[in-house]
Amino acid sequence: MKRIAIKNICEVYDGPHATPKKTETGPVYLGIDAITEDGMLDSSQFSYLSKEDYIKWTKRVVPQENDIVFSYEATLGKYALIPRGFYGCLGRRLAIIRVISEEIDAKWLYYYFRSPEWNAFIKNQTVKGSTVDRISVEEFPNYTIPVISLKNQKKMVAVLEKIDAKIRTNNKINDYLSYQSSMAA
C-alpha cells in the first residue's frame, strides 16, 4: 500500500513548554488528563487560564475545530479531535496535527492515529528518557500513513462514528446501572 509523509498533508504544532498560572474561569488550558482513553475531551478535567496568558500561549497555534491534539511525552498515545467552539490553548506535552490536504479527512486520520497499527509504530519510535518517555515532535512530520481514497476514508469514518456512539451509549447505561446497584446496596 502506498504511504505518504504526514508533513505532505498536515501541519504539526508543538504546544508551549511551560505552565501558566491557573484561574477559576477563562479560556481552557488543555492538559493531557483532559484527553480520555476513548479519544474524547473531558471538560471536568479542564484547567483555565487568564485571557492575557491565553494570548501568550496561542502565539504558535490556536486550536481549531477538527485539529487532532495528541500527547507526545509522558503519557503517550492519547489523541482527540478539537470540537467546534473550543476556546483554549494547548498544555505542556501536547501538540496539534492540522490537516491541510483536501485528500485527507481529519476524522479518518484521528481514527487511524488511534489504531493498533499506528500505536505499534509509535511504540517503536518512543525515546526512553530518564524520567519520561516521548516521541520526537521534530520527527513526527516525517512519519508516514497509508494512502486511502477520500471516499473510503469517509465510509470508514461513518462506520467508526456509529460504533463510538454505541460505545458511549453503553457506557452511560453501565454507569447508570452501577449507580442503581450502589443505591440498592
CSV table of C-alpha atoms in Angstrom, one decimal:
chain,number,residue,atom,x,y,z
A,1,MET,CA,0.0,0.0,0.0
A,2,LYS,CA,1.3,3.5,-0.9
A,3,ARG,CA,2.2,5.7,2.0
A,4,ILE,CA,2.6,9.5,2.4
A,5,ALA,CA,4.6,11.6,4.9
A,6,ILE,CA,2.5,13.5,7.4
A,7,LYS,CA,4.3,16.7,6.5
A,8,ASN,CA,2.8,16.5,3.0
A,9,ILE,CA,-0.8,16.5,4.2
A,10,CYS,CA,-0.6,18.2,7.7
A,11,GLU,CA,1.0,20.9,9.8
A,12,VAL,CA,2.2,19.8,13.2
A,13,TYR,CA,2.4,22.4,16.0
A,14,ASP,CA,4.0,21.8,19.4
A,15,GLY,CA,2.4,23.4,22.5
A,16,PRO,CA,4.2,25.6,25.0
A,17,HIS,CA,6.9,24.1,27.2
A,18,ALA,CA,5.7,25.8,30.4
A,19,THR,CA,2.6,26.1,32.5
A,20,PRO,CA,0.7,29.3,33.0
A,21,LYS,CA,-0.9,30.4,36.3
A,22,LYS,CA,-4.3,28.7,36.5
A,23,THR,CA,-7.5,30.6,37.1
A,24,GLU,CA,-11.1,29.6,38.0
A,25,THR,CA,-12.6,30.7,34.7
A,26,GLY,CA,-11.4,31.8,31.3
A,27,PRO,CA,-10.0,30.0,28.2
A,28,VAL,CA,-9.3,26.3,28.6
A,29,TYR,CA,-5.7,25.2,29.3
A,30,LEU,CA,-5.9,21.7,27.8
A,31,GLY,CA,-3.8,19.2,29.7
A,32,ILE,CA,-3.1,15.5,29.0
A,33,ASP,CA,-5.5,14.4,31.7
A,34,ALA,CA,-8.4,16.0,29.8
A,35,ILE,CA,-7.9,13.6,26.9
A,36,THR,CA,-9.7,10.3,27.7
A,37,GLU,CA,-8.6,6.9,26.7
A,38,ASP,CA,-11.5,6.7,24.2
A,39,GLY,CA,-10.3,9.9,22.4
A,40,MET,CA,-12.7,12.5,23.9
A,41,LEU,CA,-12.1,15.7,25.7
A,42,ASP,CA,-13.3,15.5,29.3
A,43,SER,CA,-14.4,19.0,30.4
A,44,SER,CA,-14.4,18.0,34.0
A,45,GLN,CA,-10.6,17.8,33.7
A,46,PHE,CA,-10.1,21.2,32.1
A,47,SER,CA,-7.9,23.8,33.7
A,48,TYR,CA,-8.3,27.5,32.9
A,49,LEU,CA,-6.0,30.5,32.3
A,50,SER,CA,-6.4,34.3,32.1
A,51,LYS,CA,-7.1,35.9,28.8
A,52,GLU,CA,-3.7,37.6,29.0
A,53,ASP,CA,-2.0,34.3,29.3
A,54,TYR,CA,-4.2,32.8,26.5
A,55,ILE,CA,-2.7,35.4,24.1
A,56,LYS,CA,0.8,34.3,25.0
A,57,TRP,CA,0.0,30.6,25.0
A,58,THR,CA,-1.6,30.8,21.5
A,59,LYS,CA,1.2,32.6,19.7
A,60,ARG,CA,2.3,29.3,18.0
A,61,VAL,CA,-1.1,27.9,17.4
A,62,VAL,CA,-4.8,28.4,18.2
A,63,PRO,CA,-6.6,25.1,18.3
A,64,GLN,CA,-9.3,24.8,15.6
A,65,GLU,CA,-12.3,22.5,15.0
A,66,ASN,CA,-11.1,19.1,13.7
A,67,ASP,CA,-7.5,19.7,14.7
A,68,ILE,CA,-6.1,16.5,16.3
A,69,VAL,CA,-4.5,17.0,19.6
A,70,PHE,CA,-2.1,14.4,20.8
A,71,SER,CA,0.3,13.7,23.7
A,72,TYR,CA,3.9,13.2,22.8
A,73,GLU,CA,5.6,13.0,26.2
A,74,ALA,CA,5.0,11.2,29.5
A,75,THR,CA,1.5,9.7,28.7
A,76,LEU,CA,1.9,8.7,25.1
A,77,GLY,CA,-0.8,7.8,22.6
A,78,LYS,CA,-3.7,10.0,23.6
A,79,TYR,CA,-5.5,11.6,20.6
A,80,ALA,CA,-8.7,13.7,20.5
A,81,LEU,CA,-10.4,15.9,18.0
A,82,ILE,CA,-10.8,19.6,18.9
A,83,PRO,CA,-14.6,20.2,18.9
A,84,ARG,CA,-16.4,23.2,17.4
A,85,GLY,CA,-16.4,26.2,19.7
A,86,PHE,CA,-13.4,25.2,21.7
A,87,TYR,CA,-11.8,28.2,23.3
A,88,GLY,CA,-8.4,27.4,24.7
A,89,CYS,CA,-4.8,26.5,24.2
A,90,LEU,CA,-2.5,23.5,24.4
A,91,GLY,CA,-0.9,22.4,27.6
A,92,ARG,CA,2.5,21.0,28.1
A,93,ARG,CA,3.5,17.8,26.3
A,94,LEU,CA,0.7,18.3,23.7
A,95,ALA,CA,0.8,19.0,20.0
A,96,ILE,CA,-1.7,19.6,17.2
A,97,ILE,CA,-2.0,18.0,13.8
A,98,ARG,CA,-3.9,20.1,11.4
A,99,VAL,CA,-4.9,18.6,8.1
A,100,ILE,CA,-4.1,20.8,5.1
A,101,SER,CA,-4.8,18.4,2.3
A,102,GLU,CA,-8.2,18.1,0.7
A,103,GLU,CA,-7.4,14.4,0.1
A,104,ILE,CA,-7.4,13.6,3.9
A,105,ASP,CA,-10.4,13.5,6.2
A,106,ALA,CA,-9.3,14.8,9.6
A,107,LYS,CA,-11.7,12.4,11.3
A,108,TRP,CA,-10.2,9.4,9.4
A,109,LEU,CA,-6.7,10.5,10.4
A,110,TYR,CA,-7.9,10.8,14.0
A,111,TYR,CA,-9.2,7.2,13.9
A,112,TYR,CA,-6.0,6.0,12.2
A,113,PHE,CA,-3.9,7.5,14.9
A,114,ARG,CA,-5.9,5.5,17.4
A,115,SER,CA,-5.4,2.2,15.5
A,116,PRO,CA,-3.3,-0.7,16.7
A,117,GLU,CA,-1.1,-0.3,13.6
A,118,TRP,CA,-0.3,3.3,14.5
A,119,ASN,CA,0.2,2.6,18.2
A,120,ALA,CA,2.6,-0.2,17.4
A,121,PHE,CA,4.6,2.1,15.1
A,122,ILE,CA,4.7,4.8,17.8
A,123,LYS,CA,5.8,2.3,20.4
A,124,ASN,CA,8.8,1.6,18.2
A,125,GLN,CA,9.5,5.3,17.8
A,126,THR,CA,9.4,6.0,21.5
A,127,VAL,CA,12.5,7.5,23.1
A,128,LYS,CA,13.0,6.2,26.6
A,129,GLY,CA,14.0,9.1,28.8
A,130,SER,CA,15.5,9.0,32.3
A,131,THR,CA,12.2,10.5,33.7
A,132,VAL,CA,9.6,10.2,30.9
A,133,ASP,CA,9.2,8.5,27.5
A,134,ARG,CA,8.5,10.7,24.5
A,135,ILE,CA,8.2,10.7,20.7
A,136,SER,CA,10.1,13.3,18.7
A,137,VAL,CA,7.8,16.1,17.6
A,138,GLU,CA,10.5,17.1,15.2
A,139,GLU,CA,10.4,13.7,13.5
A,140,PHE,CA,6.6,13.3,13.7
A,141,PRO,CA,6.0,15.1,10.3
A,142,ASN,CA,8.3,12.5,8.6
A,143,TYR,CA,6.3,9.6,9.8
A,144,THR,CA,4.1,8.1,7.1
A,145,ILE,CA,0.4,7.0,6.9
A,146,PRO,CA,-1.4,4.8,4.3
A,147,VAL,CA,-2.9,6.5,1.2
A,148,ILE,CA,-6.6,5.6,1.0
A,149,SER,CA,-9.1,7.3,-1.2
A,150,LEU,CA,-11.2,10.1,0.4
A,151,LYS,CA,-14.3,8.2,-0.5
A,152,ASN,CA,-13.1,5.1,1.5
A,153,GLN,CA,-11.9,7.4,4.4
A,154,LYS,CA,-15.4,8.8,4.7
A,155,LYS,CA,-17.0,5.3,4.6
A,156,MET,CA,-14.7,4.2,7.4
A,157,VAL,CA,-15.5,7.3,9.5
A,158,ALA,CA,-19.2,6.8,9.1
A,159,VAL,CA,-18.9,3.2,10.5
A,160,LEU,CA,-16.5,4.1,13.3
A,161,GLU,CA,-18.6,7.1,14.4
A,162,LYS,CA,-21.6,4.8,14.8
A,163,ILE,CA,-19.5,2.3,16.8
A,164,ASP,CA,-18.2,5.2,19.0
A,165,ALA,CA,-21.8,6.4,19.6
A,166,LYS,CA,-22.9,2.9,20.6
A,167,ILE,CA,-19.9,2.6,23.0
A,168,ARG,CA,-20.8,5.9,24.6
A,169,THR,CA,-24.4,4.9,25.0
A,170,ASN,CA,-23.4,1.5,26.5
A,171,ASN,CA,-21.0,3.3,28.9
A,172,LYS,CA,-23.8,5.6,30.0
A,173,ILE,CA,-26.1,2.6,30.6
A,174,ASN,CA,-23.3,0.8,32.6
A,175,ASP,CA,-22.7,3.9,34.7
A,176,TYR,CA,-26.4,4.2,35.4
A,177,LEU,CA,-26.7,0.5,36.3
A,178,SER,CA,-23.7,0.8,38.6
A,179,TYR,CA,-25.3,3.8,40.2
A,180,GLN,CA,-28.6,2.0,40.7
A,181,SER,CA,-26.8,-1.1,42.2
A,182,SER,CA,-24.9,1.1,44.6
A,183,MET,CA,-28.2,2.7,45.8
A,184,ALA,CA,-29.8,-0.7,46.4
A,185,ALA,CA,-26.8,-1.9,48.4
